[in-house]
Coordinates of C-alpha atoms and ligand atoms in Angstrom, one line a residue:
M1 CA -13.8 -25.7 17.1
S2 CA -13.8 -24.6 13.5
E3 CA -12.4 -21.3 12.2
L4 CA -14.7 -18.3 12.0
L5 CA -12.3 -15.4 11.2
R6 CA -8.8 -15.3 9.8
V7 CA -6.7 -12.2 9.6
E8 CA -3.6 -12.6 7.4
H9 CA -0.7 -10.1 7.4
L10 CA -3.0 -7.3 8.2
T11 CA -1.3 -3.9 7.9
K12 CA -2.6 -0.4 8.3
I13 CA -0.2 2.6 7.8
F14 CA -1.6 6.0 8.5
T15 CA 0.3 8.8 6.8
S16 CA 0.2 12.4 7.7
G17 CA -0.8 14.6 4.8
F18 CA 2.1 16.9 4.8
I19 CA 5.4 16.9 2.8
G20 CA 8.0 15.5 5.2
G21 CA 5.2 13.9 7.3
F22 CA 5.6 10.5 8.8
E23 CA 4.0 7.1 8.7
I24 CA 2.3 5.4 11.7
R25 CA 2.3 1.7 11.3
A26 CA -0.7 1.3 13.5
V27 CA -1.1 -2.4 12.6
D28 CA 1.9 -4.1 11.2
D29 CA 1.7 -7.6 9.7
V30 CA -0.8 -9.0 12.1
S31 CA -2.2 -12.6 11.7
F32 CA -4.5 -14.5 13.9
T33 CA -7.6 -16.6 13.9
I34 CA -10.8 -16.7 15.9
R35 CA -12.6 -20.0 16.1
K36 CA -16.4 -20.5 16.4
G37 CA -17.4 -19.9 20.0
E38 CA -14.0 -18.7 21.0
I39 CA -13.4 -15.6 23.2
V40 CA -10.1 -13.9 22.2
S41 CA -8.8 -11.0 24.1
L42 CA -6.6 -8.4 22.3
V43 CA -4.5 -6.8 25.0
G44 CA -2.0 -3.9 24.8
E45 CA -1.2 -0.5 26.1
S46 CA -2.7 2.7 24.6
G47 CA -1.7 3.1 20.9
S48 CA -0.7 -0.5 20.4
G49 CA -3.2 -0.9 17.5
K50 CA -6.1 -2.7 19.1
T51 CA -8.9 -0.4 17.9
T52 CA -7.4 -0.1 14.5
T53 CA -7.4 -3.9 14.2
G54 CA -11.1 -4.0 15.2
K55 CA -12.0 -1.3 12.8
L56 CA -10.2 -3.1 10.0
I57 CA -12.1 -6.3 10.7
L58 CA -15.3 -4.3 10.6
R59 CA -14.1 -2.6 7.3
L60 CA -14.7 0.8 8.8
I61 CA -11.2 1.5 7.5
Q62 CA -9.3 0.0 4.6
P63 CA -6.2 -1.9 5.3
T64 CA -2.9 -1.0 3.6
S65 CA -2.4 -4.7 2.9
G66 CA -3.5 -8.1 4.2
R67 CA -6.5 -10.3 4.1
I68 CA -9.6 -10.8 6.3
L69 CA -11.5 -14.0 5.8
F70 CA -14.8 -14.6 7.4
E71 CA -16.0 -18.2 7.1
G72 CA -13.4 -18.5 4.4
K73 CA -14.6 -15.6 2.3
D74 CA -12.5 -12.5 1.8
I75 CA -14.5 -9.6 3.2
L76 CA -12.3 -7.1 1.4
Q77 CA -13.6 -8.4 -1.9
M78 CA -17.3 -8.0 -0.8
S79 CA -19.5 -5.3 -2.3
K80 CA -21.5 -3.0 0.1
N81 CA -24.6 -5.1 -0.5
E82 CA -22.8 -8.4 0.2
L83 CA -21.3 -6.9 3.3
K84 CA -24.6 -5.9 4.6
K85 CA -26.3 -9.2 3.8
N86 CA -23.5 -11.7 4.6
Y87 CA -21.3 -9.9 7.1
Y88 CA -22.7 -7.1 9.2
R89 CA -25.7 -9.3 10.0
Q90 CA -23.2 -11.7 11.6
V91 CA -20.6 -9.4 13.0
Q92 CA -21.6 -6.7 15.6
A93 CA -19.5 -4.3 17.5
V94 CA -19.5 -2.3 20.7
F95 CA -17.0 0.6 21.0
Q96 CA -15.3 2.4 23.7
D97 CA -17.2 5.7 23.8
P98 CA -20.9 4.9 24.2
F99 CA -21.9 8.6 23.8
A100 CA -20.5 8.7 20.3
S101 CA -22.7 5.8 19.3
F102 CA -26.1 7.5 20.0
N103 CA -27.7 10.4 18.2
P104 CA -28.4 12.9 21.0
L105 CA -31.5 14.1 19.2
H106 CA -33.3 10.7 19.2
P107 CA -34.6 8.6 22.0
I108 CA -32.7 5.4 22.7
D109 CA -35.3 3.2 21.0
R110 CA -34.2 4.6 17.7
A111 CA -30.9 2.8 17.9
F112 CA -32.9 -0.5 18.1
D113 CA -35.2 0.5 15.3
L114 CA -32.2 0.8 13.0
I115 CA -31.1 -2.8 13.7
F116 CA -34.6 -4.1 13.1
D117 CA -35.1 -2.0 9.9
S118 CA -31.8 -3.1 8.5
Y119 CA -31.7 -6.8 9.5
L120 CA -35.0 -7.9 10.9
P121 CA -37.6 -6.0 8.9
D122 CA -40.3 -8.7 9.1
V123 CA -40.5 -8.6 12.9
S124 CA -43.8 -7.0 14.0
K125 CA -43.9 -4.0 16.3
G126 CA -45.2 -6.1 19.3
E127 CA -42.4 -8.7 18.8
R128 CA -39.8 -5.9 18.5
D129 CA -40.9 -4.5 21.9
E130 CA -40.7 -7.8 23.5
M131 CA -37.2 -8.5 22.1
I132 CA -35.9 -5.1 23.1
D133 CA -37.2 -5.5 26.7
K134 CA -35.7 -9.0 26.9
A135 CA -32.3 -7.8 25.6
L136 CA -32.3 -4.9 28.1
I137 CA -33.2 -7.2 31.0
Q138 CA -30.4 -9.5 30.0
V139 CA -27.8 -6.7 30.5
G140 CA -29.3 -5.8 33.9
L141 CA -31.4 -2.8 32.8
N142 CA -35.0 -2.1 33.6
P143 CA -36.7 -1.4 30.3
D144 CA -39.1 1.1 32.0
Q145 CA -36.2 3.3 33.0
I146 CA -34.6 3.1 29.6
R147 CA -37.1 3.2 26.8
G148 CA -38.1 6.5 25.5
K149 CA -35.2 8.2 27.2
F150 CA -32.6 10.4 25.4
P151 CA -28.9 9.6 25.7
H152 CA -28.2 12.6 27.9
Q153 CA -30.6 11.2 30.5
L154 CA -28.6 8.1 30.9
S155 CA -25.2 7.3 32.3
G156 CA -22.2 6.0 30.3
G157 CA -22.5 2.6 31.9
Q158 CA -26.2 2.4 31.0
L159 CA -25.5 3.4 27.4
Q160 CA -22.7 0.9 27.2
R161 CA -25.1 -1.9 28.4
I162 CA -27.7 -0.8 25.9
L163 CA -25.1 -1.1 23.1
I164 CA -24.2 -4.6 24.2
A165 CA -27.9 -5.5 24.3
R166 CA -28.4 -4.1 20.8
A167 CA -25.4 -6.0 19.5
L168 CA -26.5 -9.3 21.0
L169 CA -30.1 -8.9 19.6
L170 CA -29.0 -10.3 16.3
K171 CA -27.2 -13.3 17.9
P172 CA -24.1 -12.5 15.9
K173 CA -21.5 -15.0 15.1
L174 CA -18.8 -12.5 16.1
L175 CA -18.9 -9.7 18.6
I176 CA -16.1 -7.1 18.6
A177 CA -16.2 -5.5 22.1
D178 CA -13.7 -2.7 22.2
E179 CA -13.3 -1.5 25.8
A180 CA -17.0 -2.3 25.9
V181 CA -17.2 -2.6 29.7
S182 CA -14.8 0.2 30.6
M183 CA -17.6 2.5 32.0
L184 CA -19.2 -0.1 34.2
D185 CA -18.6 -0.4 37.9
A186 CA -16.8 -3.5 39.0
S187 CA -19.8 -5.7 39.8
T188 CA -21.8 -4.8 36.7
R189 CA -18.7 -5.4 34.7
I190 CA -18.4 -8.9 35.9
D191 CA -22.2 -9.4 35.2
V192 CA -21.7 -8.3 31.7
L193 CA -18.6 -10.4 31.2
N194 CA -20.6 -13.4 32.5
L195 CA -23.4 -12.5 30.1
L196 CA -20.9 -12.6 27.2
G197 CA -19.7 -16.0 28.4
D198 CA -23.3 -17.3 28.7
F199 CA -24.1 -16.0 25.3
R200 CA -21.1 -17.8 23.8
D201 CA -22.2 -21.0 25.5
K202 CA -25.8 -20.7 24.3
Y203 CA -25.4 -19.3 20.8
G204 CA -21.7 -20.0 20.0
T205 CA -21.0 -16.3 19.6
S206 CA -17.2 -15.7 19.2
V207 CA -15.9 -12.5 20.9
L208 CA -12.9 -10.3 20.1
F209 CA -12.5 -8.7 23.5
V210 CA -10.3 -5.6 23.1
T211 CA -9.0 -4.3 26.4
H212 CA -6.0 -2.7 28.1
D213 CA -7.0 -4.5 31.3
L214 CA -5.1 -7.7 31.7
A215 CA -7.4 -8.9 34.5
L216 CA -10.5 -8.7 32.4
G217 CA -8.8 -10.4 29.5
Y218 CA -7.7 -13.2 31.9
Y219 CA -11.2 -13.5 33.3
I220 CA -13.1 -13.8 30.0
S221 CA -10.9 -15.2 27.3
D222 CA -9.8 -18.6 26.0
T223 CA -7.0 -17.1 23.9
T224 CA -5.0 -14.0 24.5
I225 CA -3.2 -11.9 22.0
I226 CA -0.6 -9.3 23.3
M227 CA 0.1 -6.4 21.0
Y228 CA 2.9 -3.9 21.2
R229 CA 3.2 -1.0 18.7
G230 CA 1.1 -2.6 16.0
T231 CA 2.7 -6.1 16.3
I232 CA 1.7 -9.3 18.0
V233 CA 4.4 -10.2 20.5
E234 CA 2.8 -13.2 22.1
M235 CA -0.4 -15.2 21.8
G236 CA -2.0 -18.4 22.7
D237 CA -4.1 -20.2 25.3
T238 CA -4.8 -17.6 28.0
E239 CA -3.6 -19.9 30.8
K240 CA -0.3 -20.4 29.0
V241 CA 0.3 -16.7 28.2
F242 CA -0.6 -15.7 31.8
H243 CA 1.1 -18.4 33.7
N244 CA 4.1 -18.9 31.5
P245 CA 4.7 -15.5 29.8
L246 CA 7.7 -15.8 27.4
H247 CA 8.0 -12.4 25.8
P248 CA 9.9 -9.8 27.9
Y249 CA 7.1 -7.3 27.3
T250 CA 4.4 -9.7 28.5
Q251 CA 6.6 -10.6 31.5
M252 CA 6.9 -6.9 32.3
L253 CA 3.2 -6.4 32.0
L254 CA 2.3 -9.3 34.2
E255 CA 4.9 -8.2 36.8
S256 CA 3.0 -5.0 37.2
V257 CA -0.2 -6.9 38.0
P258 CA 0.2 -8.1 41.6
D259 CA -3.1 -9.8 41.7
L260 CA -5.2 -10.8 38.6
N261 CA -8.3 -9.6 40.4
V262 CA -7.0 -6.1 40.5
K263 CA -7.4 -3.7 37.6
W264 CA -4.2 -3.3 35.8
E265 CA -3.3 0.2 34.7
F266 CA -0.3 0.5 32.5
K267 CA 2.2 3.1 33.8
G268 CA 5.4 4.3 32.3
I269 CA 4.8 4.5 28.6
E270 CA 7.9 5.9 27.0
P271 CA 7.3 8.8 24.7
E272 CA 6.4 8.0 21.1
K273 CA 9.5 7.7 19.0
E274 CA 9.4 9.5 15.6
E275 CA 7.9 6.9 13.3
G276 CA 10.2 5.9 10.5
T277 CA 13.2 5.4 12.8
V278 CA 15.1 2.2 12.6
Y279 CA 13.0 0.8 15.5
S280 CA 9.7 1.0 13.7
L281 CA 10.8 -0.5 10.4
Q282 CA 13.2 -3.3 11.2
G283 CA 14.1 -5.2 14.3
C284 CA 12.0 -5.9 17.3
R285 CA 9.8 -3.0 18.2
Y286 CA 10.4 -3.7 21.9
A287 CA 14.2 -3.6 21.6
P288 CA 14.6 0.0 22.9
R289 CA 12.9 -1.0 26.1
C290 CA 14.0 -4.6 26.4
P291 CA 16.4 -5.5 29.1
K292 CA 17.3 -8.7 27.2
A293 CA 17.9 -7.1 23.8
K294 CA 20.8 -8.5 21.7
E295 CA 22.4 -7.1 18.6
I296 CA 20.2 -9.0 16.3
C297 CA 17.1 -7.6 18.0
F298 CA 17.8 -4.2 16.5
R299 CA 18.4 -5.6 13.0
T300 CA 15.9 -8.4 12.4
R301 CA 12.3 -8.5 13.3
P302 CA 11.4 -11.7 15.2
E303 CA 8.7 -13.8 13.7
L304 CA 5.9 -15.5 15.7
H305 CA 7.1 -18.9 16.6
E306 CA 5.1 -21.7 18.3
V307 CA 7.1 -22.5 21.4
E308 CA 4.7 -25.0 22.9
K309 CA 1.3 -26.1 21.7
N310 CA -1.0 -23.1 21.2
H311 CA 1.6 -20.6 22.5
W312 CA 3.4 -18.3 20.1
V313 CA 6.0 -15.7 20.8
A314 CA 7.9 -13.3 18.6
C315 CA 11.2 -12.9 20.3
H316 CA 14.8 -13.8 19.3
L317 CA 15.2 -15.6 22.7
Y318 CA 13.1 -18.4 21.4
G319 CA 14.0 -19.9 18.0
G320 CA 15.1 -17.9 15.1
E321 CA 18.8 -17.0 14.5
Ligands
ATP1 N1 -7.2 7.9 11.9 C1 -5.9 7.9 12.3 N2 -5.0 8.7 11.7 C2 -3.7 8.6 12.1 N3 -3.2 7.8 13.1 C3 -4.1 7.0 13.7 C4 -5.5 7.0 13.4 N4 -6.1 6.1 14.1 C5 -5.2 5.6 15.0 N5 -4.0 6.1 14.7 C6 -2.7 5.8 15.4 O1 -2.5 4.4 15.3 C7 -1.9 3.9 16.5 C8 -2.8 2.8 17.1 O2 -4.0 3.4 17.5 P1 -5.2 2.5 18.1 O3 -6.4 3.5 18.4 O4 -5.5 1.4 17.3 O5 -4.6 2.0 19.5 P2 -5.3 1.3 20.7 O6 -4.5 0.1 21.0 O7 -6.8 1.0 20.5 O8 -5.2 2.4 21.9 P3 -6.2 2.7 23.2 O9 -5.9 1.7 24.2 O10 -5.7 4.1 23.6 O11 -7.6 2.7 22.7 C9 -1.8 5.1 17.4 O12 -0.4 5.6 17.3 C10 -2.8 6.1 16.9 O13 -2.3 7.4 17.2
SF4_2 S1 13.5 -9.9 20.2 FE1 15.1 -9.2 21.5 S2 14.5 -7.1 22.0 FE2 12.7 -8.1 21.3 S3 11.8 -8.9 23.1 FE3 13.1 -10.5 22.4 S4 15.0 -10.3 23.4 FE4 13.9 -8.4 23.7
MG3 MG1 -8.6 1.7 21.4

């Protein structure tokens, strides 16, 4: 599979606006690739930087540093016009909160019109209707119960599926799905995951599947990236990461999932440390919680290191000093 997206040393630091304020390194030197037709899950507890990574890739926010290459082209160098023509046509996203994605004053159909007007202006009204109905049916919705309705007349799960239908309408090369199935009941969720898998098989669409649910990540993805406090701690073939977890954080996460068919909910997040302390700037970010921490862990940040083929880990227990 050839490369579609490459993220290099991506960093986003949010700063509070006040004197004496602090920095939040939401994404801190993150590098990974997504190949054509690959489903990559980005997994981590709340606040680990998953959504920020997705928003950076979509250029909804500017990175502090780093590069984002799509089919070899640096999207940070693209003008608005180029982005629209060469990037957003190919890269679609579905976000966590479906209510925020719809204008409450307009019927649902308007959300589809925007896509057609922007990217498929030559499609006739009749064809549009046919494509919308087909897309809705694909995600398990009955067009008669959806079209012409206003957002408040539909459930969160229905809205989420409409957003997925809309994103897939353009047959994008990359779909960024950020907790995109969180509002669906268990069986619909599996149907939608299967739809994403079918879509990939049929059209070669790559997916960045952002989730805090390890079981969903396991179910859907070829590659898994585990994030902790803005950094990648482990990544690689999903089977390897799940069946041979190497990083103490991944091991801890997986121990709390007794059965991969059961939804994982992370419990026991320690309170956020003041950013700017020694832990956030140097050393391993997991050191304060890690039962295996050594002296070096507090001093030097571990680099990602390929321990076996397609399996990387950032931990001083493997390679390094
Ligand atoms: N606009 C912003 N201004 C300041 N801090 C922000 C902003 N957006 C995100 N952050 C901070 O960046 C960190 C990463 O947030 P992010 O939303 O990327 O996490 P997440 O992994 O998506 O979490 P969740 O699972 O809760 O969605 C958090 O500490 C968050 O508070
Ligand atoms: S680098 Fe050290 S502190 Fe970090 S996970 Fe590995 S052993 Fe634990
Ligand atoms: Mg998020």
